[in-house]
Amino acid sequence: MKHLLITGGAGFIGSNFVRHVLAHTDHYVTVLDALTYAGNQDSLAGLDEARMRFVHGSIADSELVDTLVGDADVIVHFAAESHNDNSLHDPRPFLDTNIVGTYVLLEAARKHDVRLHHVSTDEVYGDLELDDPLRFSEHTPYNPSSPYSATKAGSDMLVRAWVRSFGVRATISNCSNNYGPYQHVEKFIPRQITNVIRGIRPKLYGAGLNVRDWIHADDHSSAVLTIIDNGQIGETYLIGADGEKNNKAVVEMILAEMGQGPDAYDHVTDRAGHDLRYAIDATRLRTELGWQPRFPDFAAGLRDTIAWYREHEEWWAPAKDATEAFYARRGQ
Ligand code: NAD
Ligand code: TDX
């Protein structure tokens, strides 16, 4: 039994990870979350309170972080500003949380000699051509495009520097695009599903030919747990489940599943600097650590996700109008 300090545990992937840990291990969990617009304590409702406590605060608060890290066996670091479109509008919170917040956690991990797993993204590698036969691997050079991905790349570099210079016991994972329940309605898949529920046409940026490599959030969680248990200190592991699809194909799948015509969507203003394609080669994670996705069937996972959003309007409705107003101001 270990005590995990999970930062960002009230967010999409963090809350999924908390549920995964409580279901599959006997670990005790402390969640540290600032409850920004993206955090929602309802995402943790109904979980076993004897095995979990919630602390409201920021990872950039060094005094609070020092106390919490001192009590923990492992830090699992999900907290971040995570949305590219927001980072194009106002980059500052991305630097504060993704860079300074990660620095604060690293200093506490160093002081207390606590193991840290840093959760990062494939976006640090930039993008691929549609016909590139090579996918991202642990050897791909960093080449981030957006303020979001640049701050995630910076946070990865800080982790590597603290491993090398100070002997901090850390691992890093870079995962592809996640989908599943409890994802904020600003993100692509939940935005389109909730648009259709509300009678709004889905919105595709540009021609919709950009490719993302989709993985179910629960598979991301099992991969992170595998790396915490068996990963080599100082190493990076890419996480992906061979789920490449272009955005237009995903919108067409959502429309078909929700009983709409195949053309019932709008093309809107493209994202500035929009990465063309992400694709992950997760060979290392599969061969060295024996990990496998349990939900590789994207069509089935998407059906379940649509059903979840249909059944949980009370969870997403409070954020929907403000999110659409933000996009409308940008012609998206
Ligand atoms: P999210 O935006 O849904 O959740 C982020 C959480 O962090 C929220 O609960 C928020 O309140 C919290 N938070 C923000 N700033 C904080 C601060 N200063 N202190 C404490 N808590 C703070 O994000 P997500 O999609 O769940 O992503 C989680 C992590 O996974 C991020 O590090 C992200 O870069 C990474 N990631 C995401 C994806 C994806 O597809 N969503 C893919 C790969 C990696
Ligand atoms: O309304 C939309 N229409 C649209 O065409 C939105 C919101 C997005 N898109 C496109 C942009 C991307 O090509 O869909 C794709 C996915 O967009 P997002 O959900 O914003 O994800 P992305 O920018 O790919 O980044 C995500 O994956 C990597 C997460 O938000 C990051 O946190 C993670 O690091």
XYZ file of N, CA, C and O and ligand atoms in Angstrom, residues 7-15 32-40 57-60 77-83 93 96-98 101 118-123 148 152 173-179 182-184 186-187 214-215 220, ligand 1:
272
model
N -1.756 15.254 -8.296
C -2.071 16.652 -8.612
C -3.023 16.688 -9.807
O -2.951 15.832 -10.691
N -3.951 17.658 -9.804
C -4.919 17.745 -10.903
C -5.915 16.606 -10.892
O -6.508 16.275 -11.926
N -6.155 16.029 -9.717
C -7.036 14.853 -9.611
C -8.515 15.167 -9.782
O -9.331 14.242 -9.832
N -8.878 16.462 -9.885
C -10.284 16.800 -10.165
C -10.483 17.141 -11.636
O -11.557 17.571 -12.045
N -9.441 16.953 -12.446
C -9.560 17.183 -13.882
C -9.986 15.908 -14.601
O -10.294 14.888 -13.968
N -9.982 15.961 -15.908
C -10.458 14.831 -16.723
C -9.630 13.563 -16.480
O -10.131 12.553 -15.958
N -8.353 13.608 -16.802
C -7.555 12.379 -16.725
C -7.197 12.078 -15.267
O -7.185 10.912 -14.850
N -6.935 13.131 -14.477
C -6.604 12.924 -13.068
C -7.725 12.214 -12.325
O -7.478 11.281 -11.542
N -8.974 12.617 -12.557
C -10.089 11.967 -11.836
C -10.261 10.533 -12.325
O -10.581 9.625 -11.543
N -4.530 16.873 -4.865
C -4.276 18.316 -4.744
C -4.744 18.969 -6.030
O -4.215 18.673 -7.111
N -5.752 19.845 -5.921
C -6.293 20.462 -7.136
C -6.748 21.880 -6.820
O -7.379 22.123 -5.785
N -6.429 22.802 -7.724
C -6.781 24.217 -7.530
C -8.223 24.510 -7.931
O -8.699 25.623 -7.730
N -8.924 23.523 -8.497
C -10.302 23.726 -8.968
C -10.402 24.982 -9.840
O -11.175 25.899 -9.571
N -9.579 25.017 -10.884
C -9.725 26.051 -11.909
C -11.025 25.764 -12.654
O -11.731 24.796 -12.346
N -11.296 26.548 -13.711
C -12.504 26.293 -14.522
C -12.541 24.828 -14.978
O -13.608 24.278 -15.242
N -11.363 24.167 -15.078
C -11.298 22.798 -15.629
C -11.442 21.727 -14.556
O -11.625 20.556 -14.875
N -11.357 22.120 -13.287
C -11.454 21.136 -12.205
C -12.885 21.050 -11.698
O -13.607 22.039 -11.687
N -13.302 19.860 -11.282
C -14.684 19.669 -10.840
C -14.711 18.557 -9.791
O -14.459 17.393 -10.113
N -5.957 23.457 -3.446
C -4.810 24.356 -3.436
C -4.020 24.223 -4.717
O -4.288 23.341 -5.544
N -3.026 25.098 -4.847
C -2.247 25.140 -6.094
C -0.910 24.423 -5.952
O -0.251 24.507 -4.906
N -0.489 23.801 -7.027
C 0.847 23.186 -7.051
C 1.944 24.244 -7.029
O 3.104 23.920 -6.790
N 1.586 25.502 -7.257
C 2.600 26.572 -7.205
C 2.771 27.115 -5.776
O 3.635 27.958 -5.545
N 1.794 13.541 -11.204
C 1.588 14.959 -11.522
C 0.794 15.153 -12.816
O 1.358 15.139 -13.916
N -0.527 15.344 -12.656
C -1.413 15.622 -13.799
C -1.747 17.102 -13.933
O -2.184 17.533 -15.008
N -1.644 17.880 -12.838
C -2.168 19.254 -12.863
C -1.514 20.057 -13.970
O -0.293 20.060 -14.122
N -2.343 20.744 -14.737
C -1.820 21.588 -15.823
C -2.942 22.467 -16.342
O -4.120 22.174 -16.158
N -2.569 23.544 -16.989
C -3.462 24.185 -17.951
C -3.308 23.349 -19.212
O -2.185 23.155 -19.698
N -4.433 22.857 -19.747
C -4.317 21.773 -20.736
C -4.885 22.090 -22.120
O -4.798 21.253 -23.014
N -5.481 23.287 -22.315
C -6.198 23.484 -23.581
C -5.471 24.451 -24.521
O -5.297 25.630 -24.218
N -1.305 31.758 -17.553
C -1.556 30.668 -16.592
C -0.819 29.378 -16.952
O -0.537 28.550 -16.077
N 2.577 29.765 -15.407
C 2.493 29.699 -13.939
C 2.303 28.257 -13.458
O 2.980 27.804 -12.539
N 1.381 27.541 -14.062
C 1.086 26.187 -13.571
C 2.037 25.151 -14.172
O 2.651 24.363 -13.453
N 2.179 25.164 -15.488
C 2.914 24.068 -16.122
C 4.419 24.155 -15.855
O 5.078 23.126 -15.673
N 4.672 25.596 -11.444
C 4.069 24.545 -10.612
C 4.899 23.266 -10.629
O 5.133 22.636 -9.591
N 5.733 12.299 -13.891
C 5.285 13.506 -14.582
C 4.476 13.118 -15.819
O 4.978 12.420 -16.712
N 3.231 13.595 -15.869
C 2.341 13.248 -16.977
C 2.440 14.326 -18.049
O 2.125 15.490 -17.793
N 2.879 13.929 -19.234
C 3.013 14.918 -20.303
C 2.325 14.432 -21.583
O 1.579 13.448 -21.567
N 2.601 15.147 -22.643
C 1.816 14.991 -23.871
C 2.705 14.733 -25.090
O 3.869 15.149 -25.110
N 2.124 14.110 -26.107
C 2.869 13.911 -27.363
C 3.069 15.219 -28.124
O 3.868 15.285 -29.053
N 2.341 16.268 -27.710
C 2.456 17.543 -28.438
C 3.833 18.169 -28.302
O 4.167 19.082 -29.054
N 0.815 26.156 -25.051
C 0.562 24.984 -24.201
C 1.675 23.953 -24.349
O 2.304 23.534 -23.362
N 4.558 22.518 -21.698
C 4.681 21.095 -21.322
C 6.095 20.601 -21.655
O 6.703 19.853 -20.882
N 5.840 10.396 -18.787
C 5.116 9.754 -19.892
C 4.547 10.833 -20.795
O 4.136 11.896 -20.332
N 4.538 10.551 -22.097
C 3.965 11.460 -23.097
C 2.871 10.693 -23.826
O 3.152 9.733 -24.549
N 1.640 11.125 -23.598
C 0.493 10.367 -24.118
C -0.184 11.130 -25.255
O -0.080 12.350 -25.359
N -0.904 10.384 -26.080
C -1.664 10.978 -27.177
C -3.035 11.457 -26.669
O -3.301 11.424 -25.478
N -3.906 11.884 -27.593
C -5.199 12.483 -27.214
C -6.110 11.504 -26.482
O -6.423 10.429 -27.005
N -6.583 11.909 -25.315
C -7.488 11.076 -24.510
C -8.948 11.415 -24.799
O -9.280 12.566 -25.078
N -9.805 10.407 -24.675
C -11.250 10.655 -24.686
C -11.884 9.773 -23.627
O -11.248 8.828 -23.129
N -16.124 12.561 -18.264
C -15.584 13.638 -17.422
C -14.597 14.539 -18.148
O -13.788 15.204 -17.510
N -14.622 14.572 -19.492
C -13.735 15.512 -20.200
C -14.472 16.836 -20.401
O -15.646 16.866 -20.792
N -13.776 17.933 -20.167
C -14.386 19.266 -20.252
C -14.949 19.509 -21.656
O -14.322 19.110 -22.652
N -14.894 21.942 -23.501
C -14.071 22.741 -24.435
C -13.331 21.834 -25.425
O -12.958 22.281 -26.504
N -13.090 20.567 -25.055
C -12.284 19.680 -25.889
C -13.113 19.116 -27.048
O -14.338 19.048 -26.984
N -6.202 8.672 -30.880
C -7.089 8.621 -29.710
C -6.821 7.420 -28.811
O -6.623 6.300 -29.301
N -6.841 7.672 -27.516
C -6.707 6.608 -26.513
C -7.743 6.857 -25.424
O -7.998 8.011 -25.046
N -4.869 5.259 -20.530
C -3.803 6.171 -20.071
C -3.516 5.891 -18.587
O -2.358 5.772 -18.172
P -7.824 19.122 -17.365
O -7.712 20.525 -17.855
O -9.098 18.382 -17.556
O -7.493 19.062 -15.796
C -6.456 19.794 -15.214
C -6.664 19.791 -13.700
O -5.561 20.484 -13.101
C -7.939 20.522 -13.261
O -8.612 19.777 -12.266
C -7.418 21.833 -12.688
O -8.252 22.371 -11.651
C -6.068 21.403 -12.144
N -5.115 22.515 -12.018
C -4.833 23.482 -12.926
N -3.922 24.339 -12.441
C -3.610 23.891 -11.192
C -2.729 24.340 -10.188
N -1.961 25.436 -10.350
N -2.635 23.625 -9.036
C -3.393 22.518 -8.850
N -4.270 22.063 -9.754
C -4.370 22.739 -10.924
O -6.605 18.353 -18.034
P -6.505 16.838 -18.537
O -6.961 16.769 -19.934
O -7.075 15.943 -17.515
O -4.914 16.669 -18.553
C -4.211 16.201 -17.399
C -2.741 16.088 -17.709
O -2.552 15.180 -18.780
C -2.096 17.407 -18.157
O -0.807 17.470 -17.591
C -2.022 17.284 -19.664
O -0.953 18.037 -20.177
C -1.802 15.791 -19.818
N -2.268 15.203 -21.083
C -3.548 15.397 -21.501
C -3.986 14.776 -22.675
C -5.397 14.940 -23.158
O -5.732 14.427 -24.226
N -6.295 15.607 -22.451
C -3.093 13.982 -23.416
C -1.776 13.817 -22.957
C -1.386 14.428 -21.786
